[in-house]
GROMACS .gro file of C-alpha atoms in nm:
model
  229
    1UNK     CA    1   2.483   1.017   3.699
    2UNK     CA    2   2.385   1.260   3.511
    3UNK     CA    3   2.179   1.200   3.124
    4UNK     CA    4   2.422   1.291   2.942
    5UNK     CA    5   2.652   1.002   3.112
    6UNK     CA    6   2.341   0.748   3.133
    7UNK     CA    7   2.252   0.798   2.761
    8UNK     CA    8   2.663   0.775   2.696
    9UNK     CA    9   2.694   0.455   2.845
   10UNK     CA   10   2.370   0.286   2.719
   11UNK     CA   11   2.491   0.401   2.368
   12UNK     CA   12   2.849   0.248   2.449
   13UNK     CA   13   2.633  -0.114   2.551
   14UNK     CA   14   2.469  -0.089   2.275
   15UNK     CA   15   2.780  -0.097   2.038
   16UNK     CA   16   2.971  -0.319   2.243
   17UNK     CA   17   2.656  -0.559   2.163
   18UNK     CA   18   2.674  -0.536   1.789
   19UNK     CA   19   3.041  -0.618   1.810
   20UNK     CA   20   2.994  -0.921   2.009
   21UNK     CA   21   2.719  -1.045   1.800
   22UNK     CA   22   2.962  -0.969   1.450
   23UNK     CA   23   3.312  -1.138   1.609
   24UNK     CA   24   3.067  -1.453   1.652
   25UNK     CA   25   2.984  -1.434   1.298
   26UNK     CA   26   3.331  -1.428   1.169
   27UNK     CA   27   3.427  -1.724   1.427
   28UNK     CA   28   3.186  -1.916   1.300
   29UNK     CA   29   3.260  -1.847   0.900
   30UNK     CA   30   3.606  -1.903   1.034
   31UNK     CA   31   3.508  -2.249   1.144
   32UNK     CA   32   3.305  -2.314   0.853
   33UNK     CA   33   3.383  -2.657   0.669
   34UNK     CA   34   3.382  -2.704   0.287
   35UNK     CA   35   3.028  -2.932   0.373
   36UNK     CA   36   2.911  -2.628   0.531
   37UNK     CA   37   3.007  -2.422   0.270
   38UNK     CA   38   2.821  -2.628   0.048
   39UNK     CA   39   2.550  -2.681   0.247
   40UNK     CA   40   2.520  -2.284   0.238
   41UNK     CA   41   2.550  -2.288  -0.112
   42UNK     CA   42   2.258  -2.483  -0.191
   43UNK     CA   43   2.073  -2.288   0.064
   44UNK     CA   44   2.107  -2.007  -0.107
   45UNK     CA   45   2.032  -2.128  -0.434
   46UNK     CA   46   1.710  -2.257  -0.299
   47UNK     CA   47   1.600  -1.919  -0.139
   48UNK     CA   48   1.657  -1.780  -0.509
   49UNK     CA   49   1.464  -2.021  -0.676
   50UNK     CA   50   1.205  -2.036  -0.456
   51UNK     CA   51   1.179  -1.627  -0.494
   52UNK     CA   52   1.207  -1.623  -0.879
   53UNK     CA   53   0.927  -1.899  -0.863
   54UNK     CA   54   0.703  -1.667  -0.664
   55UNK     CA   55   0.766  -1.363  -0.906
   56UNK     CA   56   0.663  -1.586  -1.210
   57UNK     CA   57   0.357  -1.679  -1.003
   58UNK     CA   58   0.293  -1.300  -0.929
   59UNK     CA   59   0.366  -1.183  -1.295
   60UNK     CA   60   0.089  -1.488  -1.388
   61UNK     CA   61  -0.168  -1.332  -1.138
   62UNK     CA   62  -0.133  -0.980  -1.332
   63UNK     CA   63   0.133  -0.811  -1.060
   64UNK     CA   64   0.349  -0.587  -1.160
   65UNK     CA   65   0.116  -0.327  -1.386
   66UNK     CA   66  -0.141  -0.102  -1.284
   67UNK     CA   67  -0.450  -0.207  -1.485
   68UNK     CA   68  -0.819  -0.141  -1.500
   69UNK     CA   69  -1.117  -0.427  -1.442
   70UNK     CA   70  -1.442  -0.431  -1.608
   71UNK     CA   71  -1.698  -0.463  -1.320
   72UNK     CA   72  -1.764  -0.586  -0.984
   73UNK     CA   73  -1.710  -0.984  -1.026
   74UNK     CA   74  -1.390  -0.895  -1.144
   75UNK     CA   75  -1.303  -0.767  -0.791
   76UNK     CA   76  -1.369  -1.053  -0.631
   77UNK     CA   77  -1.205  -1.257  -0.849
   78UNK     CA   78  -0.863  -1.034  -0.862
   79UNK     CA   79  -0.907  -1.007  -0.461
   80UNK     CA   80  -0.914  -1.407  -0.421
   81UNK     CA   81  -0.605  -1.512  -0.623
   82UNK     CA   82  -0.372  -1.287  -0.499
   83UNK     CA   83  -0.237  -1.221  -0.090
   84UNK     CA   84  -0.215  -0.842  -0.108
   85UNK     CA   85  -0.447  -0.633  -0.349
   86UNK     CA   86  -0.482  -0.245  -0.377
   87UNK     CA   87  -0.781  -0.091  -0.565
   88UNK     CA   88  -0.811   0.242  -0.670
   89UNK     CA   89  -1.178   0.321  -0.712
   90UNK     CA   90  -1.222   0.650  -0.888
   91UNK     CA   91  -1.388   0.838  -1.169
   92UNK     CA   92  -1.293   0.922  -1.579
   93UNK     CA   93  -1.441   1.280  -1.440
   94UNK     CA   94  -1.257   1.308  -1.172
   95UNK     CA   95  -0.916   1.455  -1.218
   96UNK     CA   96  -0.761   1.369  -0.891
   97UNK     CA   97  -0.806   1.044  -0.996
   98UNK     CA   98  -0.527   1.102  -1.266
   99UNK     CA   99  -0.282   1.206  -0.988
  100UNK     CA  100  -0.313   0.855  -0.793
  101UNK     CA  101  -0.311   0.664  -1.193
  102UNK     CA  102   0.049   0.832  -1.228
  103UNK     CA  103   0.211   0.699  -0.879
  104UNK     CA  104   0.044   0.372  -0.919
  105UNK     CA  105   0.176   0.363  -1.276
  106UNK     CA  106   0.530   0.433  -1.082
  107UNK     CA  107   0.478   0.197  -0.792
  108UNK     CA  108   0.346  -0.132  -0.925
  109UNK     CA  109   0.684  -0.263  -1.148
  110UNK     CA  110   0.797  -0.184  -0.860
  111UNK     CA  111   0.653  -0.432  -0.587
  112UNK     CA  112   0.564  -0.751  -0.772
  113UNK     CA  113   0.409  -0.839  -0.430
  114UNK     CA  114   0.088  -0.691  -0.453
  115UNK     CA  115  -0.140  -0.661  -0.731
  116UNK     CA  116  -0.257  -0.306  -0.844
  117UNK     CA  117  -0.589  -0.239  -0.980
  118UNK     CA  118  -0.881  -0.010  -1.097
  119UNK     CA  119  -1.245   0.021  -1.096
  120UNK     CA  120  -1.459   0.278  -1.207
  121UNK     CA  121  -1.699   0.317  -0.909
  122UNK     CA  122  -1.969   0.503  -1.094
  123UNK     CA  123  -1.968   0.061  -1.201
  124UNK     CA  124  -1.915  -0.044  -0.880
  125UNK     CA  125  -2.260   0.054  -0.660
  126UNK     CA  126  -2.240  -0.290  -0.480
  127UNK     CA  127  -1.871  -0.252  -0.342
  128UNK     CA  128  -1.922   0.113  -0.283
  129UNK     CA  129  -2.213   0.061  -0.069
  130UNK     CA  130  -2.027  -0.238   0.119
  131UNK     CA  131  -1.690  -0.058   0.116
  132UNK     CA  132  -1.816   0.260   0.194
  133UNK     CA  133  -1.658   0.422  -0.052
  134UNK     CA  134  -1.815   0.791  -0.018
  135UNK     CA  135  -1.500   0.970  -0.120
  136UNK     CA  136  -1.324   0.993  -0.488
  137UNK     CA  137  -1.037   0.922  -0.546
  138UNK     CA  138  -1.053   0.629  -0.242
  139UNK     CA  139  -0.787   0.305  -0.223
  140UNK     CA  140  -0.861  -0.009  -0.040
  141UNK     CA  141  -0.619  -0.232   0.098
  142UNK     CA  142  -0.693  -0.588   0.047
  143UNK     CA  143  -0.500  -0.876   0.248
  144UNK     CA  144  -0.596  -1.198   0.243
  145UNK     CA  145  -0.921  -1.113   0.074
  146UNK     CA  146  -0.979  -0.907   0.347
  147UNK     CA  147  -0.991  -0.528   0.317
  148UNK     CA  148  -0.723  -0.378   0.610
  149UNK     CA  149  -0.675  -0.048   0.484
  150UNK     CA  150  -0.809   0.268   0.268
  151UNK     CA  151  -0.668   0.601   0.179
  152UNK     CA  152  -0.951   0.853   0.093
  153UNK     CA  153  -0.845   1.136  -0.019
  154UNK     CA  154  -0.494   1.331  -0.040
  155UNK     CA  155  -0.535   1.406   0.315
  156UNK     CA  156  -0.309   1.110   0.476
  157UNK     CA  157  -0.042   1.218   0.146
  158UNK     CA  158   0.002   1.538   0.317
  159UNK     CA  159  -0.340   1.687   0.158
  160UNK     CA  160  -0.181   1.866  -0.142
  161UNK     CA  161  -0.217   1.726  -0.524
  162UNK     CA  162   0.178   1.733  -0.549
  163UNK     CA  163   0.296   1.466  -0.303
  164UNK     CA  164   0.625   1.260  -0.464
  165UNK     CA  165   0.537   0.908  -0.527
  166UNK     CA  166   0.749   0.807  -0.207
  167UNK     CA  167   0.506   0.923  -0.007
  168UNK     CA  168   0.200   0.775  -0.165
  169UNK     CA  169   0.443   0.389  -0.089
  170UNK     CA  170   0.547   0.463   0.246
  171UNK     CA  171   0.130   0.543   0.327
  172UNK     CA  172   0.078   0.195   0.131
  173UNK     CA  173   0.257   0.005   0.346
  174UNK     CA  174   0.184   0.153   0.690
  175UNK     CA  175  -0.102  -0.194   0.748
  176UNK     CA  176   0.114  -0.386   0.517
  177UNK     CA  177  -0.007  -0.331   0.136
  178UNK     CA  178   0.321  -0.331   0.026
  179UNK     CA  179   0.696  -0.430   0.139
  180UNK     CA  180   0.907  -0.069   0.196
  181UNK     CA  181   1.239  -0.050   0.305
  182UNK     CA  182   1.296   0.306   0.273
  183UNK     CA  183   1.238   0.563   0.595
  184UNK     CA  184   0.918   0.561   0.665
  185UNK     CA  185   0.930   1.027   0.743
  186UNK     CA  186   0.546   1.026   0.590
  187UNK     CA  187   0.209   1.075   0.803
  188UNK     CA  188   0.094   0.790   0.988
  189UNK     CA  189  -0.171   0.545   0.862
  190UNK     CA  190  -0.510   0.524   1.044
  191UNK     CA  191  -0.549   0.263   1.286
  192UNK     CA  192  -0.652  -0.043   1.174
  193UNK     CA  193  -0.960   0.003   1.397
  194UNK     CA  194  -1.047   0.281   1.200
  195UNK     CA  195  -1.086   0.243   0.809
  196UNK     CA  196  -1.461   0.305   0.802
  197UNK     CA  197  -1.444   0.674   0.810
  198UNK     CA  198  -1.641   0.870   0.607
  199UNK     CA  199  -1.725   1.222   0.499
  200UNK     CA  200  -1.635   1.449   0.866
  201UNK     CA  201  -1.305   1.255   0.851
  202UNK     CA  202  -1.156   1.435   0.468
  203UNK     CA  203  -1.098   1.801   0.644
  204UNK     CA  204  -0.904   1.933   0.325
  205UNK     CA  205  -1.207   1.852   0.118
  206UNK     CA  206  -0.979   1.693  -0.178
  207UNK     CA  207  -1.173   1.452  -0.308
  208UNK     CA  208  -1.504   1.380  -0.468
  209UNK     CA  209  -1.798   1.314  -0.232
  210UNK     CA  210  -2.133   1.129  -0.265
  211UNK     CA  211  -2.500   1.097  -0.197
  212UNK     CA  212  -2.688   0.733  -0.156
  213UNK     CA  213  -2.754   0.713  -0.588
  214UNK     CA  214  -2.486   0.988  -0.758
  215UNK     CA  215  -2.098   1.120  -0.668
  216UNK     CA  216  -2.022   1.497  -0.715
  217UNK     CA  217  -1.755   1.761  -0.726
  218UNK     CA  218  -1.670   2.008  -0.456
  219UNK     CA  219  -1.618   2.261  -0.729
  220UNK     CA  220  -1.943   2.217  -0.808
  221UNK     CA  221  -2.162   2.567  -0.649
  222UNK     CA  222  -2.436   2.400  -0.395
  223UNK     CA  223  -2.248   2.313  -0.079
  224UNK     CA  224  -2.145   1.988   0.049
  225UNK     CA  225  -2.464   2.000   0.297
  226UNK     CA  226  -2.725   2.092  -0.030
  227UNK     CA  227  -2.533   1.803  -0.180
  228UNK     CA  228  -2.600   1.527   0.074
  229UNK     CA  229  -2.918   1.616   0.248
   0.00000   0.00000   0.00000
């Protein structure tokens, strides 16, 4: 049997399996009595109520908007109170951070399951040191109060400043930062074992670098080696 015949046979088997499952589901519906329909309706109503209650809970915790927090103490409180939090570490004079702001303002209202916040990196030295924030913009994704993923600069977003919002959504969902139902066509996230990479991984230079005390702009006249010395 040639390869095409094998593929055709496998495809037919998959279609037959789906048809069988559909037939079984239709048969189950045909055999349902009034009590079964009432039980199904009650379950559906309970599920809808739980979802509505969850949405209200999320909104009460600040989900659905993209906002700035004032200091490191607020960061710990925000990440403790929500299951999933995405935080943008920015600097006011770094214009690429405004690109992240633009996308997050669109994404936050669509993904109530996750809290979106931002913090001025210059006002959060302890967090930057402990989370290894060496580039700006840096996006830290937290789940159950534990950092699980990060986006440094725009390398994983195509290495350009003009990437679309849905590409940012795909990237944030790669390790469970948000729930994304669209087709995953963008660059893959780093493996979970590699989230604390440093400057050597930013091959495009689409970010702001820092030494142990200062943040630097890559458009300055000094070379990166001079700045990081």
